[in-house]
Amino acid sequence: MCNNSLYGQKYILREAEPFCITCYDSLFSHNCEVCHDLIACTGKDLSYNGRHWHSECFLCFKCNKSLADRPFTTKDDLLMCTDCYSSEYSSKCHACLKTIMPGSKKMEHKGNSWHENCFTCNHCQQPIGTRSFVLKDSNNYCLSCYEKQFALQCVQCKKPITTAGVNYRDQPWHKECFACIGCKELLAGKRFTSRDNFAYCFDCFCQLFAKKCVACTTPISGLGGSKYISFEQRQWHNNCFNCKKCSASLVGRGFLTSNDDIICPDCGKDF
């Protein structure tokens, strides 16, 4: 740059070109973020995120202690030692109430924070980590302990119910266990009835136990409030209880019998 002799002088090589100290500083050295003076190449230049400091200027802005050989962080572009940052901004562990240091793992749930090793199951005291857990009465339980301590047991398979289940006659069932005793069809959300403490779907119950209509021979379920007519050990659907001759409905009317047939009084005059 200046073409002055470097014989007997200090110099710096940059890309194989020699520079005297003065020229090198004017071309390549940086200014300190704090004091704004030049950081000479003969001194120590501490840099972070494209910014530069003298070593004696690289201080925590809260306590003014040197950060040259200490862990540090930044807040709004200001340097802070980890102690000051933690006391000012870091979360406190919900279990031990100590500061969760910057850079360390922490667990968060519903606005609370824990050290990784403090986030434990209330029963077995083992760290939960990233495993599934259940919150009950302000305490955290791993899934295994929760099932053993609190989960309802299915009356069919005797295993814990951890997802949606079915309650029938004050007894809990897995949805997949609550099935028709006959055809094994799942009954949750469907019409069903029971006999001798066994659950049956509508079709199976009708086929196994329902009386048959004398007229159409199909089962009379009686479920859902449906009505039927019964006379001398015989049954009819309401809409099947009709005169054999004229087909008029006999529901709520007098009628006559002729062998196995029923007839209205008008048609009965012919006999």
Coordinates of C-alpha atoms in Angstrom, one line a residue:
M1 CA 0.0 0.0 0.0
C2 CA 2.4 2.7 1.2
N3 CA 5.5 1.1 -0.4
N4 CA 7.6 1.8 2.8
S5 CA 10.3 -0.6 3.4
L6 CA 9.4 -3.5 5.7
Y7 CA 13.0 -4.4 6.4
G8 CA 13.3 -4.9 10.2
Q9 CA 9.5 -4.0 10.6
K10 CA 6.5 -6.1 11.6
Y11 CA 4.2 -7.0 8.7
I12 CA 1.3 -9.2 7.9
L13 CA 0.8 -11.4 4.9
R14 CA -2.7 -11.3 3.4
E15 CA -3.2 -13.4 0.3
A16 CA 0.5 -13.6 -0.1
E17 CA 0.9 -9.8 -0.1
P18 CA 2.8 -8.1 2.7
F19 CA 1.2 -5.1 4.6
C20 CA 2.7 -2.9 7.3
I21 CA 0.7 -2.8 10.5
T22 CA -0.6 0.7 9.9
C23 CA -1.9 -0.1 6.4
Y24 CA -3.3 -3.4 7.5
D25 CA -5.3 -1.8 10.3
S26 CA -6.7 0.9 8.1
L27 CA -7.8 -1.6 5.4
F28 CA -8.9 -4.7 7.3
S29 CA -9.3 -4.2 11.1
H30 CA -12.7 -3.6 12.7
N31 CA -14.1 -1.0 15.1
C32 CA -15.2 -2.0 18.5
E33 CA -19.0 -2.2 19.1
V34 CA -18.7 -0.5 22.5
C35 CA -15.9 2.1 22.3
H36 CA -15.9 2.4 18.5
D37 CA -12.1 2.5 18.4
L38 CA -10.1 0.5 16.0
I39 CA -9.3 -3.0 17.1
A40 CA -5.6 -3.2 16.1
C41 CA -4.3 -6.4 14.5
T42 CA -1.8 -6.6 17.4
G43 CA -4.7 -6.9 19.9
K44 CA -7.4 -9.5 20.4
D45 CA -10.5 -9.1 18.2
L46 CA -13.6 -11.0 19.7
S47 CA -16.4 -11.4 17.1
Y48 CA -20.0 -12.6 17.3
N49 CA -22.7 -12.5 14.6
G50 CA -20.6 -10.2 12.4
R51 CA -19.9 -7.7 15.3
H52 CA -16.5 -7.1 16.9
W53 CA -15.2 -6.1 20.3
H54 CA -11.9 -5.4 22.1
S55 CA -11.4 -8.2 24.7
E56 CA -11.7 -5.6 27.5
C57 CA -15.0 -4.3 26.0
F58 CA -16.6 -7.7 25.6
L59 CA -18.7 -7.4 28.9
C60 CA -22.1 -8.4 30.2
F61 CA -24.2 -5.3 30.0
K62 CA -25.8 -6.1 33.4
C63 CA -22.9 -7.0 35.7
N64 CA -20.0 -5.7 33.5
K65 CA -18.1 -9.0 34.0
S66 CA -15.8 -10.1 31.1
L67 CA -17.4 -12.6 28.7
A68 CA -14.1 -13.4 27.0
D69 CA -13.9 -16.9 28.5
R70 CA -17.4 -17.4 29.7
P71 CA -20.7 -18.7 28.2
F72 CA -23.0 -15.8 27.1
T73 CA -26.1 -15.0 25.3
T74 CA -27.8 -11.9 23.9
K75 CA -31.1 -10.1 24.6
D76 CA -32.1 -7.3 22.1
D77 CA -28.5 -7.4 20.7
L78 CA -27.0 -6.8 24.2
L79 CA -24.5 -9.2 25.6
M80 CA -25.4 -11.0 28.8
C81 CA -23.7 -13.7 30.9
T82 CA -25.8 -16.8 31.5
D83 CA -26.2 -16.0 35.2
C84 CA -27.7 -12.5 34.5
Y85 CA -29.8 -13.8 31.6
S86 CA -31.2 -16.7 33.7
S87 CA -32.1 -14.5 36.7
E88 CA -33.8 -11.9 34.4
Y89 CA -35.5 -14.0 31.7
S90 CA -35.2 -17.8 32.1
S91 CA -38.1 -20.0 33.1
K92 CA -38.2 -21.4 36.6
C93 CA -38.7 -25.2 37.0
H94 CA -42.2 -26.0 38.2
A95 CA -40.9 -28.9 40.3
C96 CA -37.6 -27.7 41.9
L97 CA -38.2 -23.9 41.4
K98 CA -34.6 -23.5 40.1
T99 CA -33.7 -21.6 36.9
I100 CA -33.7 -23.5 33.7
M101 CA -30.4 -22.4 32.2
P102 CA -30.3 -21.2 28.5
G103 CA -29.4 -24.0 26.1
S104 CA -30.5 -26.8 28.4
K105 CA -33.5 -29.0 27.6
K106 CA -36.8 -28.0 29.2
M107 CA -40.3 -29.5 29.0
E108 CA -43.3 -27.3 28.7
H109 CA -47.0 -28.0 29.3
K110 CA -49.9 -25.6 29.8
G111 CA -47.7 -22.7 30.6
N112 CA -45.4 -24.5 33.1
S113 CA -41.8 -25.5 32.5
W114 CA -39.6 -28.2 33.9
H115 CA -36.0 -29.4 33.8
E116 CA -35.9 -32.5 31.7
N117 CA -35.1 -34.7 34.7
C118 CA -37.7 -32.9 36.9
F119 CA -40.6 -33.7 34.5
T120 CA -41.4 -37.0 36.1
C121 CA -44.4 -39.3 36.7
N122 CA -46.0 -38.6 40.0
H123 CA -46.3 -42.4 40.8
C124 CA -43.1 -44.1 39.5
Q125 CA -40.9 -40.9 39.6
Q126 CA -39.3 -41.8 36.2
P127 CA -38.7 -38.9 33.7
I128 CA -41.5 -38.7 31.2
G129 CA -39.5 -37.2 28.4
T130 CA -41.4 -37.3 25.2
R131 CA -43.6 -40.2 26.2
S132 CA -47.4 -39.9 26.4
F133 CA -48.7 -38.8 29.8
V134 CA -52.0 -37.8 31.5
L135 CA -52.6 -34.8 33.8
K136 CA -54.8 -35.7 36.8
D137 CA -55.5 -33.5 39.8
S138 CA -52.5 -31.3 38.8
N139 CA -50.1 -34.3 38.8
N140 CA -48.5 -35.8 35.7
Y141 CA -48.6 -39.6 35.2
C142 CA -47.0 -41.7 32.6
L143 CA -49.5 -43.7 30.6
S144 CA -48.6 -47.0 32.2
C145 CA -49.0 -45.7 35.8
Y146 CA -52.2 -43.9 34.9
E147 CA -53.8 -47.1 33.5
K148 CA -52.8 -49.0 36.6
Q149 CA -54.0 -46.4 39.1
F150 CA -57.0 -44.8 37.5
A151 CA -58.2 -46.2 34.2
L152 CA -61.5 -48.1 34.1
Q153 CA -61.3 -51.8 33.4
C154 CA -63.4 -53.2 30.5
V155 CA -65.8 -55.8 32.0
Q156 CA -65.3 -58.0 28.9
C157 CA -61.5 -58.2 28.4
K158 CA -60.5 -56.8 31.9
K159 CA -58.0 -54.4 30.2
P160 CA -57.7 -50.7 30.9
I161 CA -59.9 -48.4 28.8
T162 CA -57.6 -45.6 27.5
T163 CA -59.6 -44.3 24.6
A164 CA -63.3 -43.8 24.0
G165 CA -65.4 -46.5 25.6
V166 CA -69.1 -47.5 26.2
N167 CA -71.0 -47.4 29.5
Y168 CA -73.9 -49.9 29.7
R169 CA -75.8 -50.6 32.9
D170 CA -73.1 -48.7 34.8
Q171 CA -70.3 -50.9 33.5
P172 CA -67.5 -49.8 31.2
W173 CA -66.6 -51.5 28.0
H174 CA -64.1 -51.0 25.2
K175 CA -66.0 -49.9 22.1
E176 CA -64.7 -52.9 20.3
C177 CA -65.7 -55.3 23.1
F178 CA -69.3 -54.1 23.3
A179 CA -70.7 -56.5 20.6
C180 CA -73.7 -58.7 19.9
I181 CA -73.3 -62.1 21.6
G182 CA -74.8 -63.7 18.4
C183 CA -73.2 -62.1 15.3
K184 CA -70.4 -60.1 17.0
E185 CA -71.5 -56.9 15.4
L186 CA -70.3 -53.8 17.3
L187 CA -73.3 -52.3 19.1
A188 CA -72.0 -48.8 20.0
G189 CA -74.4 -46.2 18.5
K190 CA -76.8 -48.9 17.3
R191 CA -80.2 -50.3 18.4
F192 CA -79.8 -53.3 20.7
T193 CA -81.4 -55.0 23.7
S194 CA -80.4 -57.6 26.2
R195 CA -81.5 -61.0 27.5
D196 CA -80.1 -62.9 30.5
N197 CA -77.4 -60.1 30.7
F198 CA -76.2 -60.7 27.2
A199 CA -76.4 -57.9 24.6
Y200 CA -78.0 -58.6 21.2
C201 CA -78.3 -56.6 18.0
F202 CA -81.8 -55.9 16.8
D203 CA -81.7 -58.6 14.1
C204 CA -80.3 -61.4 16.3
F205 CA -82.7 -60.7 19.1
C206 CA -85.7 -60.9 16.7
Q207 CA -84.5 -64.1 15.1
L208 CA -83.8 -65.8 18.4
F209 CA -86.5 -64.6 20.8
A210 CA -89.2 -62.5 19.1
K211 CA -92.6 -63.9 18.5
K212 CA -93.6 -64.3 14.8
C213 CA -96.5 -62.4 13.3
V214 CA -99.3 -64.8 12.3
A215 CA -100.0 -62.9 9.1
C216 CA -96.6 -62.0 7.7
T217 CA -94.5 -64.6 9.7
T218 CA -91.7 -62.0 10.4
P219 CA -90.5 -61.3 14.0
I220 CA -92.4 -58.9 16.2
S221 CA -89.6 -57.0 18.1
G222 CA -91.6 -54.7 20.3
L223 CA -88.5 -52.5 20.4
G224 CA -88.7 -48.7 20.1
G225 CA -92.3 -48.7 21.4
S226 CA -93.8 -50.5 18.4
K227 CA -97.2 -52.0 19.1
Y228 CA -98.6 -55.4 18.4
I229 CA -101.9 -57.4 19.0
S230 CA -101.9 -60.6 21.0
F231 CA -104.9 -63.0 21.1
E232 CA -105.0 -66.6 22.2
Q233 CA -101.3 -67.2 22.0
R234 CA -101.1 -65.6 18.6
Q235 CA -99.6 -62.2 17.7
W236 CA -99.9 -59.7 14.9
H237 CA -98.1 -56.6 13.9
N238 CA -100.6 -53.7 14.2
N239 CA -100.6 -53.2 10.5
C240 CA -101.1 -56.9 9.9
F241 CA -104.2 -57.3 12.1
N242 CA -106.7 -57.1 9.3
C243 CA -109.8 -58.8 8.2
K244 CA -109.1 -62.0 6.2
K245 CA -111.9 -61.2 3.7
C246 CA -111.9 -57.4 3.2
S247 CA -108.5 -56.6 4.6
A248 CA -109.9 -53.8 6.8
S249 CA -107.9 -53.0 9.9
L250 CA -109.3 -54.5 13.0
V251 CA -107.1 -52.6 15.5
G252 CA -109.4 -51.1 18.1
R253 CA -112.5 -52.9 16.7
G254 CA -114.4 -56.0 17.5
F255 CA -113.7 -59.1 15.4
L256 CA -114.6 -62.7 14.9
T257 CA -112.5 -65.8 14.4
S258 CA -113.0 -68.5 11.8
N259 CA -110.6 -71.3 12.3
D260 CA -107.2 -69.5 12.2
D261 CA -108.6 -66.4 10.4
I262 CA -109.9 -63.2 11.9
I263 CA -112.7 -61.3 10.2
C264 CA -114.6 -58.1 10.8
P265 CA -118.2 -58.2 12.0
D266 CA -119.5 -57.1 8.6
C267 CA -117.8 -60.0 6.8
G268 CA -118.9 -62.3 9.7
K269 CA -122.5 -61.9 8.6
D270 CA -121.8 -64.2 5.7
F271 CA -121.1 -67.0 8.1

